[in-house]
Short mmCIF file of N, CA and C in Angstrom, two decimals:
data_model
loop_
_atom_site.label_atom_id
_atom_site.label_comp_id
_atom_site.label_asym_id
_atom_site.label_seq_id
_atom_site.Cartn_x
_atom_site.Cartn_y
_atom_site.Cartn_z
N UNK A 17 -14.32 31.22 29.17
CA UNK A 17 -15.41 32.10 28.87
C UNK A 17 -14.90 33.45 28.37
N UNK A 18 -13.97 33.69 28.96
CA UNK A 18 -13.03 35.02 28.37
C UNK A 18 -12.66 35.15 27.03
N UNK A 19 -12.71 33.67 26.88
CA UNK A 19 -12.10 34.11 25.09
C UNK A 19 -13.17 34.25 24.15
N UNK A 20 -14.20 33.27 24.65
CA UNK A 20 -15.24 33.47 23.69
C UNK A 20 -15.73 34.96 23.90
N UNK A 21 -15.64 35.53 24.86
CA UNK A 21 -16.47 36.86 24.43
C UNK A 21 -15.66 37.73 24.15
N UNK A 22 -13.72 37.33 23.76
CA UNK A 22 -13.22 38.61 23.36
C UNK A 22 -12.72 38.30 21.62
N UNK A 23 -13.56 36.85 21.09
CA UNK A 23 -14.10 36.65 19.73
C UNK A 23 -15.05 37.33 19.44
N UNK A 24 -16.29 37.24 20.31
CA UNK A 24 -17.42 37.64 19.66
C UNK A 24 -17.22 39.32 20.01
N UNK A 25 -16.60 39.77 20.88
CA UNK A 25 -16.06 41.12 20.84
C UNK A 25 -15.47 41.61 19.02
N UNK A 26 -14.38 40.93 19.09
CA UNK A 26 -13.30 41.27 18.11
C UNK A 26 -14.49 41.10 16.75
N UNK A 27 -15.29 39.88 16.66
CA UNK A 27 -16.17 39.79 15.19
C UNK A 27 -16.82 40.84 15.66
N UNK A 28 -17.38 41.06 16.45
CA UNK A 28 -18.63 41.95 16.59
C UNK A 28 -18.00 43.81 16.19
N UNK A 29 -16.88 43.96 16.16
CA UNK A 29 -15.74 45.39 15.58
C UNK A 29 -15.71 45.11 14.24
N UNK A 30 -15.80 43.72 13.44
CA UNK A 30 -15.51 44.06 11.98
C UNK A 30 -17.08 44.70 11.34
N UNK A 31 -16.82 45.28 10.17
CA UNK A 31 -17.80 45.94 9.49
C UNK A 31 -18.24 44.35 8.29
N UNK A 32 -19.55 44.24 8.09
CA UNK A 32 -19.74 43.40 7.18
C UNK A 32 -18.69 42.90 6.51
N UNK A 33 -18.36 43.29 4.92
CA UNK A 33 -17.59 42.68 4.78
C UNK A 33 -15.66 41.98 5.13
N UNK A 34 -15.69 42.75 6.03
CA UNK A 34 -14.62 41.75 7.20
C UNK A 34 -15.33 40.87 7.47
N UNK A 35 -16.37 40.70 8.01
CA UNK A 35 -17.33 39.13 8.37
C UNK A 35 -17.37 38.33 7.56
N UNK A 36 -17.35 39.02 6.44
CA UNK A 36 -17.63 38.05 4.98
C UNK A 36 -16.30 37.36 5.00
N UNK A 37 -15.24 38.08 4.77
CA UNK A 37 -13.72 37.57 4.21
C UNK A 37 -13.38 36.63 5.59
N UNK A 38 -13.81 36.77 6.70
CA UNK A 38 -13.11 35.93 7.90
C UNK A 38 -14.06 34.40 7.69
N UNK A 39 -15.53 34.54 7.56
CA UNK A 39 -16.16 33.22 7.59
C UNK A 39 -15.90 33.01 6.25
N UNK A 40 -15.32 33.17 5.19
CA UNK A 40 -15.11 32.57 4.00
C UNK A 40 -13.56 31.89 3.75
N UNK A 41 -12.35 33.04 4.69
CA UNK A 41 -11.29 31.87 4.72
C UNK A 41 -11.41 30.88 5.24
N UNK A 42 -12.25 31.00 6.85
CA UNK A 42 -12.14 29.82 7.55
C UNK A 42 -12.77 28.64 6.73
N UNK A 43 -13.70 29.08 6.15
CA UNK A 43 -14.24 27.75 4.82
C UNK A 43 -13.43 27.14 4.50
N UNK A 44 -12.65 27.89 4.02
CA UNK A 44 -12.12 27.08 3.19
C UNK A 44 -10.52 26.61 3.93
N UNK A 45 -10.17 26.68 4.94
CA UNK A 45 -9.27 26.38 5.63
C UNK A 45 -9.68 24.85 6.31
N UNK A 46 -11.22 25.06 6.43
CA UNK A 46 -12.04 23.78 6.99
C UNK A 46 -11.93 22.98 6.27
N UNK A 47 -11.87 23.50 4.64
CA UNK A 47 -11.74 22.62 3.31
C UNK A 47 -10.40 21.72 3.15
N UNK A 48 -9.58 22.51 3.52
CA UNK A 48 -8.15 21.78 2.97
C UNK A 48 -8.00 20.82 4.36
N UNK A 49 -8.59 21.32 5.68
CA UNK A 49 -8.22 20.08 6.86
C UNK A 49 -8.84 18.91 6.19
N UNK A 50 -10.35 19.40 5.92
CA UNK A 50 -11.34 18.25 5.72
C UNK A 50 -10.27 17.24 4.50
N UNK A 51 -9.57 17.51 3.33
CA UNK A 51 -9.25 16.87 2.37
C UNK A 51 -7.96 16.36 3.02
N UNK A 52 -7.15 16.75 3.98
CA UNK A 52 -5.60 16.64 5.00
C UNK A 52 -6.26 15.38 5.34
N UNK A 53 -7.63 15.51 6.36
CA UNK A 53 -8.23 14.48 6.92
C UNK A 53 -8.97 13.24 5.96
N UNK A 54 -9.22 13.35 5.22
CA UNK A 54 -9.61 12.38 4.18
C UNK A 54 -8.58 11.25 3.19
N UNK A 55 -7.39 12.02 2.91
CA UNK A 55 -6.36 11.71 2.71
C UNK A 55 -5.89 10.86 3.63
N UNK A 56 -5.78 11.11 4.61
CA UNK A 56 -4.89 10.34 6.10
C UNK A 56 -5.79 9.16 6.56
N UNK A 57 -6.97 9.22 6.12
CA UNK A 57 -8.01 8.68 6.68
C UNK A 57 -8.11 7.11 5.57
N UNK A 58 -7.79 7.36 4.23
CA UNK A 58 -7.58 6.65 2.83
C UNK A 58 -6.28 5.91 3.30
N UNK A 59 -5.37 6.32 3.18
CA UNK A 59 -3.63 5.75 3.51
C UNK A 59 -3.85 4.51 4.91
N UNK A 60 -5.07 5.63 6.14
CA UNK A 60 -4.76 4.50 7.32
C UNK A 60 -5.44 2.86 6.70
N UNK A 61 -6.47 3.15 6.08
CA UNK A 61 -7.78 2.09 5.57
C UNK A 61 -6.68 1.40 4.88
N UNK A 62 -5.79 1.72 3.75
CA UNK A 62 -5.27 0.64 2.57
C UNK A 62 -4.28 0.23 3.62
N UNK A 63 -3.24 0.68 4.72
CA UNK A 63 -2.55 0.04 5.11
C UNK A 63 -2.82 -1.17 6.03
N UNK A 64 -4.01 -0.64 7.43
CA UNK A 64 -4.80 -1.72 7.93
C UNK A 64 -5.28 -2.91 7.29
N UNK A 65 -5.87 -2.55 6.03
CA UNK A 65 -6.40 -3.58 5.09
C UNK A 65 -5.11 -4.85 4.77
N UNK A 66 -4.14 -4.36 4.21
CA UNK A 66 -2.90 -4.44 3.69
C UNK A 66 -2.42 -5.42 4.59
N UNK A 67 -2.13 -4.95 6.13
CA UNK A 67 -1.87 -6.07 7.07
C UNK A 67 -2.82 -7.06 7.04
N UNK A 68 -3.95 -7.26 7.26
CA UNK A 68 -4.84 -8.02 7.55
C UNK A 68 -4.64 -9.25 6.17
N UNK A 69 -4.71 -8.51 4.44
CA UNK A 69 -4.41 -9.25 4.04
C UNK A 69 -3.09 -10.21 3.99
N UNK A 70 -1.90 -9.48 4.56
CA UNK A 70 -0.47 -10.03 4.72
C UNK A 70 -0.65 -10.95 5.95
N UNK A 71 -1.86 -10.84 6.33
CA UNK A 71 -1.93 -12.53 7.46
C UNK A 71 -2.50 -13.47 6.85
N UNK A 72 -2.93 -13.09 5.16
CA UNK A 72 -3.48 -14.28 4.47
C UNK A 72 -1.77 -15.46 4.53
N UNK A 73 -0.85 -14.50 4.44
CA UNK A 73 0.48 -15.69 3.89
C UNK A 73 0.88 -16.52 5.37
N UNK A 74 -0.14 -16.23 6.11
CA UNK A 74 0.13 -16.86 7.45
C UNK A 74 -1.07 -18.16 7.51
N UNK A 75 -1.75 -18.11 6.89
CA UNK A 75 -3.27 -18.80 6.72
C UNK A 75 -2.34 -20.03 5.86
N UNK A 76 -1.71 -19.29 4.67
CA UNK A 76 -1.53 -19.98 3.62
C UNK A 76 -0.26 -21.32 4.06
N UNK A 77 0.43 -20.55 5.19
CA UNK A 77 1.28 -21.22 5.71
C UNK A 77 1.08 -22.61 6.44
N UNK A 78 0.31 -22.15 7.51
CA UNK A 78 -0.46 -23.22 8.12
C UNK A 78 -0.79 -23.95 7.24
N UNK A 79 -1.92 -23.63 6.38
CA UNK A 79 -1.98 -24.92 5.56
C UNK A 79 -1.50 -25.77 4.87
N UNK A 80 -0.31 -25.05 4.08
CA UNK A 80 0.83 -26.06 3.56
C UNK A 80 1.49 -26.65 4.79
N UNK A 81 1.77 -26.62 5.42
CA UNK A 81 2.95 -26.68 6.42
C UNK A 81 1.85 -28.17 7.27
N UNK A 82 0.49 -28.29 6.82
CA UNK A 82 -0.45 -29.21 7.78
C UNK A 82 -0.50 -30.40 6.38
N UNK A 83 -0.40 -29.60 5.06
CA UNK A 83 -0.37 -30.72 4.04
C UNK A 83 0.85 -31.27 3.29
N UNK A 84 2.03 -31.04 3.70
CA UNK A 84 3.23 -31.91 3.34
C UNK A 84 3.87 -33.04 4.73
N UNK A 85 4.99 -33.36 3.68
CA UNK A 85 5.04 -34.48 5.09
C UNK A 85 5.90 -33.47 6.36
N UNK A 86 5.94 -34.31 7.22
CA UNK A 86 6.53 -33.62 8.43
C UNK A 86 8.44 -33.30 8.33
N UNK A 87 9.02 -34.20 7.51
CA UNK A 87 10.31 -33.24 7.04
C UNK A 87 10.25 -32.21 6.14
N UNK A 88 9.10 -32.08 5.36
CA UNK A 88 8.83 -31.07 4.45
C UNK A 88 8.28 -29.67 5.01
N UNK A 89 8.02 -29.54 6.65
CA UNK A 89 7.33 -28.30 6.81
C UNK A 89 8.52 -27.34 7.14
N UNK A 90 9.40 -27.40 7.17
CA UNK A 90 10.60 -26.36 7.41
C UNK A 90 10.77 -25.70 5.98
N UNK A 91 11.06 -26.63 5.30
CA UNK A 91 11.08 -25.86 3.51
C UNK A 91 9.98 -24.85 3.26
N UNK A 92 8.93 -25.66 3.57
CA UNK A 92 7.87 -25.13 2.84
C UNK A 92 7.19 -23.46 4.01
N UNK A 93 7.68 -23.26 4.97
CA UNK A 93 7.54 -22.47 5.65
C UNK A 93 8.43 -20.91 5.43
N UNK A 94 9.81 -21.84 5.29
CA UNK A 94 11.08 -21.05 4.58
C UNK A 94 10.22 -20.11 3.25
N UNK A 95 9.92 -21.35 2.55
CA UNK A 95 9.42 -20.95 1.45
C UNK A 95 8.30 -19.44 1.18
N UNK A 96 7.29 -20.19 1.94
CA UNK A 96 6.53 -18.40 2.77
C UNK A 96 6.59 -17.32 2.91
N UNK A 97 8.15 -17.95 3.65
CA UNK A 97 8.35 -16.34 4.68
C UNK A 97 9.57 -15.66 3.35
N UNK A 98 10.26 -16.37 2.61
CA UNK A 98 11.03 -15.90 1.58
C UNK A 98 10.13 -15.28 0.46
N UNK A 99 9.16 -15.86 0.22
CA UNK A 99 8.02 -15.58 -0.74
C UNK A 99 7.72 -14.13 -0.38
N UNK A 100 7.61 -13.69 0.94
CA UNK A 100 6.98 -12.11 0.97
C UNK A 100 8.30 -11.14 0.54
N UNK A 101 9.84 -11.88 0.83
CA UNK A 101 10.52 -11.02 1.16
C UNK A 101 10.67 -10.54 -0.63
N UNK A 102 11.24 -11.99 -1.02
CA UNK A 102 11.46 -12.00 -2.46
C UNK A 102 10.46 -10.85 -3.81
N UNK A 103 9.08 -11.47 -3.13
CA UNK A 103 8.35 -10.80 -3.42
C UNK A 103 7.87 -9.22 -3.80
N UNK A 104 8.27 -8.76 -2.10
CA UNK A 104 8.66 -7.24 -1.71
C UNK A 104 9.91 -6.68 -2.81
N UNK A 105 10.64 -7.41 -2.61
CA UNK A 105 11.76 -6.90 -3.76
C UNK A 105 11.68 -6.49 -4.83
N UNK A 106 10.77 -7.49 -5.33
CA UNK A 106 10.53 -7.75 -6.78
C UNK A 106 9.96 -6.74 -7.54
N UNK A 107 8.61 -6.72 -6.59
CA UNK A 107 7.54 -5.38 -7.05
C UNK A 107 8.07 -4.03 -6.61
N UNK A 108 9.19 -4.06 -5.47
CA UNK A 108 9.47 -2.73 -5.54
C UNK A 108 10.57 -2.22 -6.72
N UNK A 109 10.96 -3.55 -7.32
CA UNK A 109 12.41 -3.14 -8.10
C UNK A 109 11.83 -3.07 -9.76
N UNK A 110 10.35 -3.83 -9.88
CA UNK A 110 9.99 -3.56 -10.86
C UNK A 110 8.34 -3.18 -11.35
N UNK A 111 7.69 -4.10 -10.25
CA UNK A 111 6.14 -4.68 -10.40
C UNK A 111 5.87 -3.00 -10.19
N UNK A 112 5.68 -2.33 -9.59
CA UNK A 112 4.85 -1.13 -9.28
C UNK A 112 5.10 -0.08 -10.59
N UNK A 113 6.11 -0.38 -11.52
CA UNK A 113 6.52 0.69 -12.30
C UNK A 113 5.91 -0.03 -13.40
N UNK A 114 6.04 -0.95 -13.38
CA UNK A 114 5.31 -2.04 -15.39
C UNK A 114 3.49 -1.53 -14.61
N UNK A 115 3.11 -1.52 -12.89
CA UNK A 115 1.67 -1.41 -13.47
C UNK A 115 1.26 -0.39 -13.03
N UNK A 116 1.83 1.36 -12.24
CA UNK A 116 1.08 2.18 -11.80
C UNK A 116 2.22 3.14 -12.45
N UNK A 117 3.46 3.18 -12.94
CA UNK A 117 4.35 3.98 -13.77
C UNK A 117 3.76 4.46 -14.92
N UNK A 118 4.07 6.11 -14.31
CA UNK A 118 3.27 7.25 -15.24
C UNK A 118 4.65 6.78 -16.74
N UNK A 119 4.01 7.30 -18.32
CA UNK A 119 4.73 6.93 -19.38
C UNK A 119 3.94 5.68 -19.94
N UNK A 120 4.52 5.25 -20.77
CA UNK A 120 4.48 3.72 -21.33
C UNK A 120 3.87 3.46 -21.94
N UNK A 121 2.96 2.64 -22.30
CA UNK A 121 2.02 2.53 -23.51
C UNK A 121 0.57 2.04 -22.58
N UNK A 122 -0.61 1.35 -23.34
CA UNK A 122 -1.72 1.26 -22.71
C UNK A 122 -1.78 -0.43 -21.81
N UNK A 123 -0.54 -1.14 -22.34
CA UNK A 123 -0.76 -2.51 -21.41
C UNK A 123 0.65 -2.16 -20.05
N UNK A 124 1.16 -1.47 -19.99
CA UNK A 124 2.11 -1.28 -18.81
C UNK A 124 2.86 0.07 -18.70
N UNK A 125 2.99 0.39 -17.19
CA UNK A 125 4.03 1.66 -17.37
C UNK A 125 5.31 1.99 -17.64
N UNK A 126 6.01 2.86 -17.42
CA UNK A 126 7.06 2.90 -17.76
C UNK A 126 8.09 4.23 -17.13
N UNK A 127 7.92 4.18 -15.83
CA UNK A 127 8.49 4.97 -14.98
C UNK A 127 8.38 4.65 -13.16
N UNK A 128 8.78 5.24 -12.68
CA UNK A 128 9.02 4.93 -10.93
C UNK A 128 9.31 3.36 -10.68
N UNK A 129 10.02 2.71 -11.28
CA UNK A 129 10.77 1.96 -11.18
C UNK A 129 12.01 2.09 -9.83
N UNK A 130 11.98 1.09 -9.02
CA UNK A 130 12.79 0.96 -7.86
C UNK A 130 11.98 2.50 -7.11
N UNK A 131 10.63 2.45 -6.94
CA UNK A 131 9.62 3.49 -6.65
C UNK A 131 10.84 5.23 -6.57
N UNK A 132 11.76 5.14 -8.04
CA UNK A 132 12.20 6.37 -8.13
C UNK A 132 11.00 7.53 -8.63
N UNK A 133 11.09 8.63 -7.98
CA UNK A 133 10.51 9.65 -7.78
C UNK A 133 8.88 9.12 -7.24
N UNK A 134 8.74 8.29 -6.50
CA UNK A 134 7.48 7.70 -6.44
C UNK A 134 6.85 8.69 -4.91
N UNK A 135 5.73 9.65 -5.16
CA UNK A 135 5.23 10.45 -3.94
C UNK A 135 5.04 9.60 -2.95
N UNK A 136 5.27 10.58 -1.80
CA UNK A 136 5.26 9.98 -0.53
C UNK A 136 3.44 9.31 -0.24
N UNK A 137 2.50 10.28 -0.88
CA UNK A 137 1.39 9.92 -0.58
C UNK A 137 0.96 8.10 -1.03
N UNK A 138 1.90 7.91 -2.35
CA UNK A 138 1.23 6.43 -2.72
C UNK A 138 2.00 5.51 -2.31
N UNK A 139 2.92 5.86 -0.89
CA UNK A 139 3.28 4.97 -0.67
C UNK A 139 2.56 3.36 0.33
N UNK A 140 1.49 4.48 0.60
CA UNK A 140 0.32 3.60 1.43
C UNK A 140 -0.46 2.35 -0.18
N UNK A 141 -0.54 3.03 -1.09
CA UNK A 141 -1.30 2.39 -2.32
C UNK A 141 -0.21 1.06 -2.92
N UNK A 142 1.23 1.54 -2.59
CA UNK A 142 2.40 0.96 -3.06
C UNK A 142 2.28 -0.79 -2.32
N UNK A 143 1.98 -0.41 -0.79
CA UNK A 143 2.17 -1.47 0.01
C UNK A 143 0.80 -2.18 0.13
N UNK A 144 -0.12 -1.77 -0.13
CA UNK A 144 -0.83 -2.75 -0.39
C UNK A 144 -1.29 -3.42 -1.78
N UNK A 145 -0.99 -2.97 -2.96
CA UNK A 145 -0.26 -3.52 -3.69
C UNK A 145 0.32 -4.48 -3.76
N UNK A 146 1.49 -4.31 -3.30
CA UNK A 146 2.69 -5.35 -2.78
C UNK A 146 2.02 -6.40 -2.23
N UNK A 147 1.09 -6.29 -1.31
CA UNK A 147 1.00 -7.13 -0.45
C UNK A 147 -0.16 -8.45 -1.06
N UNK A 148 -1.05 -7.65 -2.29
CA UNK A 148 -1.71 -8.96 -3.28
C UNK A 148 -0.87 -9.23 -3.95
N UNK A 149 -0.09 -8.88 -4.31
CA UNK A 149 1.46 -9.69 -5.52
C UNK A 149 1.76 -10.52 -4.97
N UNK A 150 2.14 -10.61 -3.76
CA UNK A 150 2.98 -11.33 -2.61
C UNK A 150 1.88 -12.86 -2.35
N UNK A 151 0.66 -12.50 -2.06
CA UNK A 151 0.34 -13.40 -1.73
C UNK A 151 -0.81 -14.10 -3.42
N UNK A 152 -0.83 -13.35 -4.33
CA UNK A 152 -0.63 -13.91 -5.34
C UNK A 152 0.28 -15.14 -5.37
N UNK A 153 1.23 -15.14 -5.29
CA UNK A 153 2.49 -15.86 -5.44
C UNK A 153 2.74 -16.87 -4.47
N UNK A 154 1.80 -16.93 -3.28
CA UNK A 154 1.99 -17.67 -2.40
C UNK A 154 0.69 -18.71 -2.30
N UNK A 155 -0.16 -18.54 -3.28
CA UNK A 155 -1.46 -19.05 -3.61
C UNK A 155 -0.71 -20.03 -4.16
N UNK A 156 0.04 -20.24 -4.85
CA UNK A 156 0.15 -21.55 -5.94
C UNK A 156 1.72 -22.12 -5.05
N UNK A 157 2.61 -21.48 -4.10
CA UNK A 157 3.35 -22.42 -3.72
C UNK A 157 2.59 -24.00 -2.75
N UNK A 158 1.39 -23.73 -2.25
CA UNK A 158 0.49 -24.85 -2.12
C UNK A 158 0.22 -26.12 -2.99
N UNK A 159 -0.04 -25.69 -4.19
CA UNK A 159 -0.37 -26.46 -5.49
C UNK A 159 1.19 -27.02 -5.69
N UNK A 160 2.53 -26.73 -5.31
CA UNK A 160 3.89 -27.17 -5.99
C UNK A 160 4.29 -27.91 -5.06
N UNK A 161 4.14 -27.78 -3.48
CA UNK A 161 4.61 -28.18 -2.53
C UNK A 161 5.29 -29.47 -2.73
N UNK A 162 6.99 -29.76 -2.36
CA UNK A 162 7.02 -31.25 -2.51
C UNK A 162 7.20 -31.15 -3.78
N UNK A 163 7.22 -30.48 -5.08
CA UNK A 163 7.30 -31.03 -6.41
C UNK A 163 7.80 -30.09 -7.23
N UNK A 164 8.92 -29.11 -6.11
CA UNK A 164 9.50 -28.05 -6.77
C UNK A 164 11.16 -27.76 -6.12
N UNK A 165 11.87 -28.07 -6.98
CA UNK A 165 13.10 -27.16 -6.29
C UNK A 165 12.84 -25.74 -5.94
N UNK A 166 13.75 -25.62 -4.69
CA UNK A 166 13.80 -23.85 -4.01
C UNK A 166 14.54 -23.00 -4.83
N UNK A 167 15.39 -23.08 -5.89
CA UNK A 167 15.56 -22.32 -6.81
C UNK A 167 14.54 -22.37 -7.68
N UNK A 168 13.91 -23.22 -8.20
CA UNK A 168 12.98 -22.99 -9.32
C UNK A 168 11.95 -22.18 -8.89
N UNK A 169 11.25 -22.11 -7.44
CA UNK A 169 10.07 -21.39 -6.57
C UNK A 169 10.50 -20.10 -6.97
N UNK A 170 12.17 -19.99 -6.49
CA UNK A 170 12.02 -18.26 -5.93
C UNK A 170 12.40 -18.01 -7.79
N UNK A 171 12.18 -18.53 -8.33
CA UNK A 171 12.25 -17.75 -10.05
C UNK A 171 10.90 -17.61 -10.31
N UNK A 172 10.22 -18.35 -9.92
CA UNK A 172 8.43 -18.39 -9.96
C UNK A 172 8.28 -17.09 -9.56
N UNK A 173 8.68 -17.30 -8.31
CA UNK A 173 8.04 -16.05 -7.06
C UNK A 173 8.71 -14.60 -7.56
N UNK A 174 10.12 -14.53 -8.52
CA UNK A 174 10.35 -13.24 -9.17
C UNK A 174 9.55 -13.01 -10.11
N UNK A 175 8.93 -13.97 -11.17
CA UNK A 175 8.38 -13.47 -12.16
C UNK A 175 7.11 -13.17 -12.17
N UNK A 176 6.35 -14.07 -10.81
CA UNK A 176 4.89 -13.57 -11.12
C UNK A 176 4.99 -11.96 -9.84
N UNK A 177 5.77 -11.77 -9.32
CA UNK A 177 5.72 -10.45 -8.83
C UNK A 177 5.99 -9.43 -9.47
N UNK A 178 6.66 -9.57 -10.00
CA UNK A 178 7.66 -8.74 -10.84
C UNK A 178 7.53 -8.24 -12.29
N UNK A 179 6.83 -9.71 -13.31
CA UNK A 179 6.23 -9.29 -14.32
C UNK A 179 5.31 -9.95 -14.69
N UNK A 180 4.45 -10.57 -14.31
CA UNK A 180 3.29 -11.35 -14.55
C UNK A 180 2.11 -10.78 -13.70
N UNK A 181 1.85 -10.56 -12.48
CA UNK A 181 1.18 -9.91 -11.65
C UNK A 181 0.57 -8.38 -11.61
N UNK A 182 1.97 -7.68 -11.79
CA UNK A 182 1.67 -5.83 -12.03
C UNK A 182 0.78 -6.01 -13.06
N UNK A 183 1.31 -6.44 -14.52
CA UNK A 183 -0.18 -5.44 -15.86
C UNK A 183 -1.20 -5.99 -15.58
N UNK A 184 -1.14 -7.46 -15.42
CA UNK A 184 -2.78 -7.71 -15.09
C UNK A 184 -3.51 -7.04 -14.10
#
């Protein structure tokens, strides 16, 4: 209770415009939390989201892994869990720069490649990103199952991350 009345003390000593200049910084001090908080609030949403979709390659798993034969579910699981990693690689070493890289022309970018100079803020936008490339790519190892060499997959799984996935 002490402090509030040695605020309304201290406001109650300024002359008008001191009142003016004190409730007008705090405005706008409220302004830049409010946008601090909006910001933080954007990054938590795409990353939560981001996981939730990165349990699609767990969905996707199960189901291959229930529709090949029973020596085939170790490959095809391998396959999965290599698919995000490969994946991750891919778009960070190229996919994010051919489709959100400032430069380039109007069908792809042409900068932040291996996310060089890439702001800390998009790194929340970066990973979920990543994370539809990824399971882009894990949509059609279903459709191959059984009818693909594991080198031929993970060349699949570089190119549609890497350069087939980003411009579109």
């Amino acid at each position: 209770m002490a402090d509030t009345d040695n605020l309304q003390d201290l406001f109650n000593s300024l002359n008008g415009e001191q009142k003016m200049e004190l409730l007008h910084n705090r405005s706008l001090l409220n302004e830049k939390q409010l946008d601090i908080l909006m910001n933080n609030t954007d990054q938590f949403f795409l990353i939560v989201i981001a996981i939730i979709i990165f349990f699609m390659q767990c969905g996707f798993a199960f189901l291959e892994a229930g529709s090949v034969r029973s020596k085939n579910t170790v490959n095809i699981l391998i396959k999965n869990m290599l698919d995000a990693f490969i994946g991750g690689v891919s778009y960070w070493a190229i996919g994010w720069g051919l489709a959100y890289g400032e430069g380039g022309n109007v069908f792809c970018g042409g900068s932040q490649f291996f996310n060089f100079q890439l702001p800390y803020h998009l790194y929340a936008k970066w990973f979920f990103q990543f994370v539809f490339a990824a399971t882009a790519a894990t949509i059609v190892s279903g459709a191959i199952a059984e009818r693909c060499q594991f080198f031929a997959y993970f060349a699949y799984s570089i190119i549609i991350t890497g350069w087939v996935y980003p411009p579109v």
